[in-house]
Amino acid sequence: MSDVQLRDVSVAYDDVVAVREVNLIVPAGQVAAVLGPSGCGKSSLLRAVAGIEPTTSGQILINGEDQARVPTHRRSVGLMFQDHALFPHLSVGENVAFGLRMAGQSDEQIAQRTRQLLELVGLADRTDARPHELSGGQAQRVALARTLAPSPRVICLDEPMGSLDRVLRRDLIELLQAAFATEHSTVLYVSHDRDEAFALAHTVSVMRDGRIVQTGTGDELMNHPVDEWVSDFLS
């Protein structure tokens, strides 16, 4: 397990500042959610942690190590997107095994870990299926298994339930809770949905215009919003 610390992190695209001096701590083995409306900068923040977007200032530390000079593929950060982004030419099992093969694990290790994760997400019977044969909810389960497979130090999830209906969201929330507990994952979860964030996260940070305006538990945010905007947004 690894902790994550963001210190005065900013991200800009040319003259547009998307993330402004964000400070955030995710303790090892906990789930932290960043909650905010579209365009507030939360996805840019997540991509910066994963190394996909460069920071313009500040530090991103994983286990106390500054990631500024660490390339994306060496950060051991798993990233799961809303559109699941499965490889269409690979089977379900091959998608889950992809990161393990890239890491050079043995065939026996890959088979065991792939089987373990497909059982965890309830898709052990779809190992040979292709992505186009899956429902949206099943595809997200495979994407989760693929993200978990290499046992990344940190897992980043960017609106993973945005394309699912409410029933599927409820099922996936329960699956994510079980998976994070089983894997002892350190998670940074981005969403615009209050119920998702409150259900999954130990702490929730509300973001507005590129800044974190309040952090706390769900109860703390609901009972003691820092201002009227946060109160209205959470309602």
C-alpha atoms as a PDB file:
ATOM      1  CA  MET A   1       0.000   0.000   0.000  1.00  0.00           C
ATOM      2  CA  SER A   2       1.160   3.525  -0.763  1.00  0.00           C
ATOM      3  CA  ASP A   3       0.071   6.959   0.316  1.00  0.00           C
ATOM      4  CA  VAL A   4      -0.350   9.895  -2.056  1.00  0.00           C
ATOM      5  CA  GLN A   5       0.398  13.530  -1.251  1.00  0.00           C
ATOM      6  CA  LEU A   6      -0.337  16.470  -3.520  1.00  0.00           C
ATOM      7  CA  ARG A   7       1.419  19.682  -2.589  1.00  0.00           C
ATOM      8  CA  ASP A   8       0.359  22.907  -4.307  1.00  0.00           C
ATOM      9  CA  VAL A   9      -0.262  21.043  -7.573  1.00  0.00           C
ATOM     10  CA  SER A  10      -1.258  23.125 -10.589  1.00  0.00           C
ATOM     11  CA  VAL A  11      -2.021  22.061 -14.165  1.00  0.00           C
ATOM     12  CA  ALA A  12      -2.432  24.444 -17.107  1.00  0.00           C
ATOM     13  CA  TYR A  13      -3.177  24.124 -20.804  1.00  0.00           C
ATOM     14  CA  ASP A  14      -1.463  27.062 -22.510  1.00  0.00           C
ATOM     15  CA  ASP A  15      -3.011  30.060 -20.722  1.00  0.00           C
ATOM     16  CA  VAL A  16      -5.898  28.127 -19.169  1.00  0.00           C
ATOM     17  CA  VAL A  17      -5.296  26.990 -15.593  1.00  0.00           C
ATOM     18  CA  ALA A  18      -7.281  23.791 -14.924  1.00  0.00           C
ATOM     19  CA  VAL A  19      -5.921  22.931 -11.455  1.00  0.00           C
ATOM     20  CA  ARG A  20      -4.847  25.599  -8.963  1.00  0.00           C
ATOM     21  CA  GLU A  21      -2.489  24.829  -6.066  1.00  0.00           C
ATOM     22  CA  VAL A  22      -4.273  21.690  -4.887  1.00  0.00           C
ATOM     23  CA  ASN A  23      -3.224  20.071  -1.620  1.00  0.00           C
ATOM     24  CA  LEU A  24      -4.550  16.598  -0.882  1.00  0.00           C
ATOM     25  CA  ILE A  25      -3.489  13.531   1.090  1.00  0.00           C
ATOM     26  CA  VAL A  26      -4.700   9.990   0.403  1.00  0.00           C
ATOM     27  CA  PRO A  27      -3.538   7.674   3.225  1.00  0.00           C
ATOM     28  CA  ALA A  28      -2.364   4.206   2.228  1.00  0.00           C
ATOM     29  CA  GLY A  29      -5.241   1.785   1.790  1.00  0.00           C
ATOM     30  CA  GLN A  30      -7.944   4.457   1.785  1.00  0.00           C
ATOM     31  CA  VAL A  31     -10.297   5.834  -0.857  1.00  0.00           C
ATOM     32  CA  ALA A  32     -10.385   9.595  -1.454  1.00  0.00           C
ATOM     33  CA  ALA A  33     -12.962  11.090  -3.805  1.00  0.00           C
ATOM     34  CA  VAL A  34     -12.729  14.384  -5.678  1.00  0.00           C
ATOM     35  CA  LEU A  35     -16.245  15.621  -6.306  1.00  0.00           C
ATOM     36  CA  GLY A  36     -17.229  18.525  -8.502  1.00  0.00           C
ATOM     37  CA  PRO A  37     -19.143  19.732 -11.562  1.00  0.00           C
ATOM     38  CA  SER A  38     -17.969  19.204 -15.125  1.00  0.00           C
ATOM     39  CA  GLY A  39     -15.024  21.404 -16.028  1.00  0.00           C
ATOM     40  CA  CYS A  40     -13.849  21.999 -12.465  1.00  0.00           C
ATOM     41  CA  GLY A  41     -10.442  20.361 -13.080  1.00  0.00           C
ATOM     42  CA  LYS A  42     -10.922  17.047 -11.291  1.00  0.00           C
ATOM     43  CA  SER A  43     -10.049  14.854 -14.296  1.00  0.00           C
ATOM     44  CA  SER A  44      -6.971  16.974 -15.032  1.00  0.00           C
ATOM     45  CA  LEU A  45      -5.861  16.448 -11.449  1.00  0.00           C
ATOM     46  CA  LEU A  46      -6.306  12.690 -11.780  1.00  0.00           C
ATOM     47  CA  ARG A  47      -4.371  12.575 -15.046  1.00  0.00           C
ATOM     48  CA  ALA A  48      -1.547  14.522 -13.435  1.00  0.00           C
ATOM     49  CA  VAL A  49      -1.274  11.919 -10.668  1.00  0.00           C
ATOM     50  CA  ALA A  50      -1.116   9.189 -13.304  1.00  0.00           C
ATOM     51  CA  GLY A  51       1.548  11.114 -15.217  1.00  0.00           C
ATOM     52  CA  ILE A  52      -0.550  11.679 -18.328  1.00  0.00           C
ATOM     53  CA  GLU A  53      -0.647  15.462 -17.826  1.00  0.00           C
ATOM     54  CA  PRO A  54       2.412  17.423 -16.685  1.00  0.00           C
ATOM     55  CA  THR A  55       2.131  19.698 -13.686  1.00  0.00           C
ATOM     56  CA  THR A  56       3.051  23.356 -14.016  1.00  0.00           C
ATOM     57  CA  SER A  57       3.961  23.603 -10.339  1.00  0.00           C
ATOM     58  CA  GLY A  58       3.823  21.677  -7.077  1.00  0.00           C
ATOM     59  CA  GLN A  59       4.691  18.106  -6.121  1.00  0.00           C
ATOM     60  CA  ILE A  60       3.040  14.725  -6.462  1.00  0.00           C
ATOM     61  CA  LEU A  61       4.489  12.247  -3.987  1.00  0.00           C
ATOM     62  CA  ILE A  62       3.797   8.504  -3.788  1.00  0.00           C
ATOM     63  CA  ASN A  63       5.233   6.916  -0.670  1.00  0.00           C
ATOM     64  CA  GLY A  64       7.137  10.158  -0.155  1.00  0.00           C
ATOM     65  CA  GLU A  65       8.828   9.977  -3.568  1.00  0.00           C
ATOM     66  CA  ASP A  66       8.438  12.955  -5.900  1.00  0.00           C
ATOM     67  CA  GLN A  67       7.011  11.724  -9.219  1.00  0.00           C
ATOM     68  CA  ALA A  68       8.126  14.722 -11.291  1.00  0.00           C
ATOM     69  CA  ARG A  69      10.805  12.766 -13.159  1.00  0.00           C
ATOM     70  CA  VAL A  70       9.046   9.401 -13.061  1.00  0.00           C
ATOM     71  CA  PRO A  71       7.499   8.423 -16.437  1.00  0.00           C
ATOM     72  CA  THR A  72       3.901   7.249 -16.544  1.00  0.00           C
ATOM     73  CA  HIS A  73       4.709   3.561 -17.047  1.00  0.00           C
ATOM     74  CA  ARG A  74       6.968   3.500 -13.975  1.00  0.00           C
ATOM     75  CA  ARG A  75       4.616   5.189 -11.490  1.00  0.00           C
ATOM     76  CA  SER A  76       2.624   2.002 -10.790  1.00  0.00           C
ATOM     77  CA  VAL A  77      -0.619   3.960 -11.035  1.00  0.00           C
ATOM     78  CA  GLY A  78      -3.650   2.151 -12.447  1.00  0.00           C
ATOM     79  CA  LEU A  79      -6.072   4.363 -14.367  1.00  0.00           C
ATOM     80  CA  MET A  80      -9.668   3.406 -15.175  1.00  0.00           C
ATOM     81  CA  PHE A  81     -11.793   5.582 -17.460  1.00  0.00           C
ATOM     82  CA  GLN A  82     -15.526   6.045 -17.961  1.00  0.00           C
ATOM     83  CA  ASP A  83     -15.466   4.363 -21.392  1.00  0.00           C
ATOM     84  CA  HIS A  84     -13.535   1.313 -20.047  1.00  0.00           C
ATOM     85  CA  ALA A  85     -11.183   1.353 -23.103  1.00  0.00           C
ATOM     86  CA  LEU A  86     -10.829  -2.414 -23.449  1.00  0.00           C
ATOM     87  CA  PHE A  87      -8.672  -3.760 -26.259  1.00  0.00           C
ATOM     88  CA  PRO A  88     -11.277  -4.955 -28.809  1.00  0.00           C
ATOM     89  CA  HIS A  89      -9.016  -7.570 -30.406  1.00  0.00           C
ATOM     90  CA  LEU A  90      -8.305  -9.314 -27.076  1.00  0.00           C
ATOM     91  CA  SER A  91     -10.549 -11.619 -25.077  1.00  0.00           C
ATOM     92  CA  VAL A  92     -11.700 -10.761 -21.557  1.00  0.00           C
ATOM     93  CA  GLY A  93      -8.946 -12.888 -20.056  1.00  0.00           C
ATOM     94  CA  GLU A  94      -6.315 -11.406 -22.368  1.00  0.00           C
ATOM     95  CA  ASN A  95      -7.409  -7.872 -21.445  1.00  0.00           C
ATOM     96  CA  VAL A  96      -6.999  -8.627 -17.740  1.00  0.00           C
ATOM     97  CA  ALA A  97      -3.652 -10.326 -18.346  1.00  0.00           C
ATOM     98  CA  PHE A  98      -2.234  -7.507 -20.487  1.00  0.00           C
ATOM     99  CA  GLY A  99      -0.484  -5.578 -17.719  1.00  0.00           C
ATOM    100  CA  LEU A 100       0.841  -8.776 -16.184  1.00  0.00           C
ATOM    101  CA  ARG A 101       2.459  -9.797 -19.479  1.00  0.00           C
ATOM    102  CA  MET A 102       3.976  -6.333 -19.833  1.00  0.00           C
ATOM    103  CA  ALA A 103       5.461  -6.806 -16.353  1.00  0.00           C
ATOM    104  CA  GLY A 104       7.066 -10.062 -17.437  1.00  0.00           C
ATOM    105  CA  GLN A 105       5.214 -12.399 -15.112  1.00  0.00           C
ATOM    106  CA  SER A 106       5.214 -16.127 -15.813  1.00  0.00           C
ATOM    107  CA  ASP A 107       2.340 -17.850 -17.598  1.00  0.00           C
ATOM    108  CA  GLU A 108       1.397 -19.599 -14.351  1.00  0.00           C
ATOM    109  CA  GLN A 109       1.330 -16.326 -12.399  1.00  0.00           C
ATOM    110  CA  ILE A 110      -0.682 -14.624 -15.123  1.00  0.00           C
ATOM    111  CA  ALA A 111      -3.247 -17.430 -15.286  1.00  0.00           C
ATOM    112  CA  GLN A 112      -3.673 -17.512 -11.507  1.00  0.00           C
ATOM    113  CA  ARG A 113      -4.023 -13.738 -11.109  1.00  0.00           C
ATOM    114  CA  THR A 114      -6.381 -13.440 -14.095  1.00  0.00           C
ATOM    115  CA  ARG A 115      -8.604 -16.206 -12.746  1.00  0.00           C
ATOM    116  CA  GLN A 116      -8.595 -14.629  -9.269  1.00  0.00           C
ATOM    117  CA  LEU A 117      -9.700 -11.230 -10.549  1.00  0.00           C
ATOM    118  CA  LEU A 118     -12.349 -12.513 -12.926  1.00  0.00           C
ATOM    119  CA  GLU A 119     -13.824 -14.434 -10.006  1.00  0.00           C
ATOM    120  CA  LEU A 120     -13.686 -11.265  -7.908  1.00  0.00           C
ATOM    121  CA  VAL A 121     -15.674  -9.283 -10.511  1.00  0.00           C
ATOM    122  CA  GLY A 122     -18.069 -12.156 -11.214  1.00  0.00           C
ATOM    123  CA  LEU A 123     -16.980 -12.884 -14.780  1.00  0.00           C
ATOM    124  CA  ALA A 124     -15.061 -16.150 -14.462  1.00  0.00           C
ATOM    125  CA  ASP A 125     -17.368 -17.662 -17.090  1.00  0.00           C
ATOM    126  CA  ARG A 126     -16.618 -14.941 -19.691  1.00  0.00           C
ATOM    127  CA  THR A 127     -12.855 -15.428 -19.979  1.00  0.00           C
ATOM    128  CA  ASP A 128     -12.976 -16.132 -23.712  1.00  0.00           C
ATOM    129  CA  ALA A 129     -15.597 -13.501 -24.601  1.00  0.00           C
ATOM    130  CA  ARG A 130     -14.697 -10.450 -26.675  1.00  0.00           C
ATOM    131  CA  PRO A 131     -15.458  -6.917 -25.497  1.00  0.00           C
ATOM    132  CA  HIS A 132     -18.217  -6.426 -28.087  1.00  0.00           C
ATOM    133  CA  GLU A 133     -20.080  -9.379 -26.543  1.00  0.00           C
ATOM    134  CA  LEU A 134     -20.270  -7.719 -23.120  1.00  0.00           C
ATOM    135  CA  SER A 135     -22.851  -5.377 -21.614  1.00  0.00           C
ATOM    136  CA  GLY A 136     -21.722  -1.970 -20.394  1.00  0.00           C
ATOM    137  CA  GLY A 137     -21.664  -3.156 -16.797  1.00  0.00           C
ATOM    138  CA  GLN A 138     -19.671  -6.266 -17.678  1.00  0.00           C
ATOM    139  CA  ALA A 139     -17.167  -4.202 -19.653  1.00  0.00           C
ATOM    140  CA  GLN A 140     -16.591  -1.969 -16.635  1.00  0.00           C
ATOM    141  CA  ARG A 141     -16.031  -5.051 -14.477  1.00  0.00           C
ATOM    142  CA  VAL A 142     -13.378  -6.261 -16.904  1.00  0.00           C
ATOM    143  CA  ALA A 143     -11.797  -2.803 -16.934  1.00  0.00           C
ATOM    144  CA  LEU A 144     -11.659  -2.875 -13.136  1.00  0.00           C
ATOM    145  CA  ALA A 145     -10.050  -6.331 -13.143  1.00  0.00           C
ATOM    146  CA  ARG A 146      -7.485  -5.166 -15.710  1.00  0.00           C
ATOM    147  CA  THR A 147      -6.688  -2.099 -13.603  1.00  0.00           C
ATOM    148  CA  LEU A 148      -6.238  -4.174 -10.450  1.00  0.00           C
ATOM    149  CA  ALA A 149      -4.244  -6.976 -12.095  1.00  0.00           C
ATOM    150  CA  PRO A 150      -0.686  -5.561 -11.794  1.00  0.00           C
ATOM    151  CA  SER A 151      -1.380  -4.541  -8.138  1.00  0.00           C
ATOM    152  CA  PRO A 152      -0.638  -0.848  -8.741  1.00  0.00           C
ATOM    153  CA  ARG A 153       0.462   1.279  -5.814  1.00  0.00           C
ATOM    154  CA  VAL A 154      -2.363   3.726  -6.538  1.00  0.00           C
ATOM    155  CA  ILE A 155      -5.630   3.352  -8.447  1.00  0.00           C
ATOM    156  CA  CYS A 156      -7.187   6.357 -10.190  1.00  0.00           C
ATOM    157  CA  LEU A 157     -10.783   6.141 -11.395  1.00  0.00           C
ATOM    158  CA  ASP A 158     -12.210   8.819 -13.673  1.00  0.00           C
ATOM    159  CA  GLU A 159     -16.032   8.818 -13.643  1.00  0.00           C
ATOM    160  CA  PRO A 160     -16.138   5.010 -14.050  1.00  0.00           C
ATOM    161  CA  MET A 161     -19.931   4.855 -13.727  1.00  0.00           C
ATOM    162  CA  GLY A 162     -20.835   7.797 -15.897  1.00  0.00           C
ATOM    163  CA  SER A 163     -22.278   5.681 -18.715  1.00  0.00           C
ATOM    164  CA  LEU A 164     -24.199   3.206 -16.533  1.00  0.00           C
ATOM    165  CA  ASP A 165     -27.813   3.331 -15.398  1.00  0.00           C
ATOM    166  CA  ARG A 166     -28.692   3.617 -11.712  1.00  0.00           C
ATOM    167  CA  VAL A 167     -29.188  -0.118 -11.118  1.00  0.00           C
ATOM    168  CA  LEU A 168     -25.820  -0.956 -12.672  1.00  0.00           C
ATOM    169  CA  ARG A 169     -24.200   1.863 -10.697  1.00  0.00           C
ATOM    170  CA  ARG A 170     -25.465   0.393  -7.440  1.00  0.00           C
ATOM    171  CA  ASP A 171     -24.087  -3.020  -8.381  1.00  0.00           C
ATOM    172  CA  LEU A 172     -20.726  -1.570  -9.403  1.00  0.00           C
ATOM    173  CA  ILE A 173     -20.452   0.454  -6.191  1.00  0.00           C
ATOM    174  CA  GLU A 174     -20.833  -2.761  -4.203  1.00  0.00           C
ATOM    175  CA  LEU A 175     -18.237  -4.450  -6.393  1.00  0.00           C
ATOM    176  CA  LEU A 176     -15.774  -1.570  -6.022  1.00  0.00           C
ATOM    177  CA  GLN A 177     -16.196  -1.595  -2.238  1.00  0.00           C
ATOM    178  CA  ALA A 178     -15.437  -5.321  -2.137  1.00  0.00           C
ATOM    179  CA  ALA A 179     -12.532  -5.070  -4.596  1.00  0.00           C
ATOM    180  CA  PHE A 180     -10.833  -2.173  -2.802  1.00  0.00           C
ATOM    181  CA  ALA A 181     -11.133  -3.977   0.531  1.00  0.00           C
ATOM    182  CA  THR A 182      -9.811  -7.248  -0.897  1.00  0.00           C
ATOM    183  CA  GLU A 183      -6.884  -5.594  -2.664  1.00  0.00           C
ATOM    184  CA  HIS A 184      -6.153  -3.068   0.142  1.00  0.00           C
ATOM    185  CA  SER A 185      -6.091  -0.401  -2.541  1.00  0.00           C
ATOM    186  CA  THR A 186      -5.130   3.260  -2.263  1.00  0.00           C
ATOM    187  CA  VAL A 187      -7.666   4.989  -4.491  1.00  0.00           C
ATOM    188  CA  LEU A 188      -8.264   8.449  -5.931  1.00  0.00           C
ATOM    189  CA  TYR A 189     -11.821   8.515  -7.273  1.00  0.00           C
ATOM    190  CA  VAL A 190     -13.205  11.326  -9.419  1.00  0.00           C
ATOM    191  CA  SER A 191     -16.959  11.864  -9.800  1.00  0.00           C
ATOM    192  CA  HIS A 192     -19.683  14.454 -10.186  1.00  0.00           C
ATOM    193  CA  ASP A 193     -22.134  12.177  -8.340  1.00  0.00           C
ATOM    194  CA  ARG A 194     -22.476  12.830  -4.620  1.00  0.00           C
ATOM    195  CA  ASP A 195     -23.970   9.438  -3.774  1.00  0.00           C
ATOM    196  CA  GLU A 196     -21.135   7.560  -5.493  1.00  0.00           C
ATOM    197  CA  ALA A 197     -18.468   9.579  -3.732  1.00  0.00           C
ATOM    198  CA  PHE A 198     -20.079   9.296  -0.305  1.00  0.00           C
ATOM    199  CA  ALA A 199     -20.641   5.551  -0.674  1.00  0.00           C
ATOM    200  CA  LEU A 200     -17.090   4.720  -1.714  1.00  0.00           C
ATOM    201  CA  ALA A 201     -14.740   7.225  -0.123  1.00  0.00           C
ATOM    202  CA  HIS A 202     -13.320   7.668   3.343  1.00  0.00           C
ATOM    203  CA  THR A 203     -12.941  11.383   2.582  1.00  0.00           C
ATOM    204  CA  VAL A 204     -14.438  13.580  -0.124  1.00  0.00           C
ATOM    205  CA  SER A 205     -12.878  16.766  -1.499  1.00  0.00           C
ATOM    206  CA  VAL A 206     -15.202  19.214  -3.233  1.00  0.00           C
ATOM    207  CA  MET A 207     -13.589  20.983  -6.189  1.00  0.00           C
ATOM    208  CA  ARG A 208     -14.595  24.249  -7.832  1.00  0.00           C
ATOM    209  CA  ASP A 209     -12.790  26.215 -10.543  1.00  0.00           C
ATOM    210  CA  GLY A 210      -9.618  24.162 -10.167  1.00  0.00           C
ATOM    211  CA  ARG A 211      -9.400  24.419  -6.378  1.00  0.00           C
ATOM    212  CA  ILE A 212     -10.271  22.134  -3.476  1.00  0.00           C
ATOM    213  CA  VAL A 213     -12.738  24.177  -1.421  1.00  0.00           C
ATOM    214  CA  GLN A 214     -13.575  21.647   1.308  1.00  0.00           C
ATOM    215  CA  THR A 215     -12.532  18.151   2.407  1.00  0.00           C
ATOM    216  CA  GLY A 216     -14.246  15.900   4.914  1.00  0.00           C
ATOM    217  CA  THR A 217     -16.429  12.863   5.394  1.00  0.00           C
ATOM    218  CA  GLY A 218     -19.843  12.787   3.778  1.00  0.00           C
ATOM    219  CA  ASP A 219     -21.505  13.682   7.070  1.00  0.00           C
ATOM    220  CA  GLU A 220     -19.106  16.562   7.690  1.00  0.00           C
ATOM    221  CA  LEU A 221     -19.710  18.019   4.239  1.00  0.00           C
ATOM    222  CA  MET A 222     -23.484  17.702   4.459  1.00  0.00           C
ATOM    223  CA  ASN A 223     -23.766  19.034   7.997  1.00  0.00           C
ATOM    224  CA  HIS A 224     -21.105  21.745   7.831  1.00  0.00           C
ATOM    225  CA  PRO A 225     -20.652  22.998   4.244  1.00  0.00           C
ATOM    226  CA  VAL A 226     -18.013  25.686   4.031  1.00  0.00           C
ATOM    227  CA  ASP A 227     -20.219  28.022   1.986  1.00  0.00           C
ATOM    228  CA  GLU A 228     -23.530  28.313   0.144  1.00  0.00           C
ATOM    229  CA  TRP A 229     -22.090  27.006  -3.130  1.00  0.00           C
ATOM    230  CA  VAL A 230     -20.978  23.724  -1.509  1.00  0.00           C
ATOM    231  CA  SER A 231     -24.338  23.399   0.218  1.00  0.00           C
ATOM    232  CA  ASP A 232     -26.211  23.903  -3.056  1.00  0.00           C
ATOM    233  CA  PHE A 233     -23.933  21.545  -4.974  1.00  0.00           C
ATOM    234  CA  LEU A 234     -24.276  18.727  -2.448  1.00  0.00           C
ATOM    235  CA  SER A 235     -28.045  19.161  -2.332  1.00  0.00           C
END
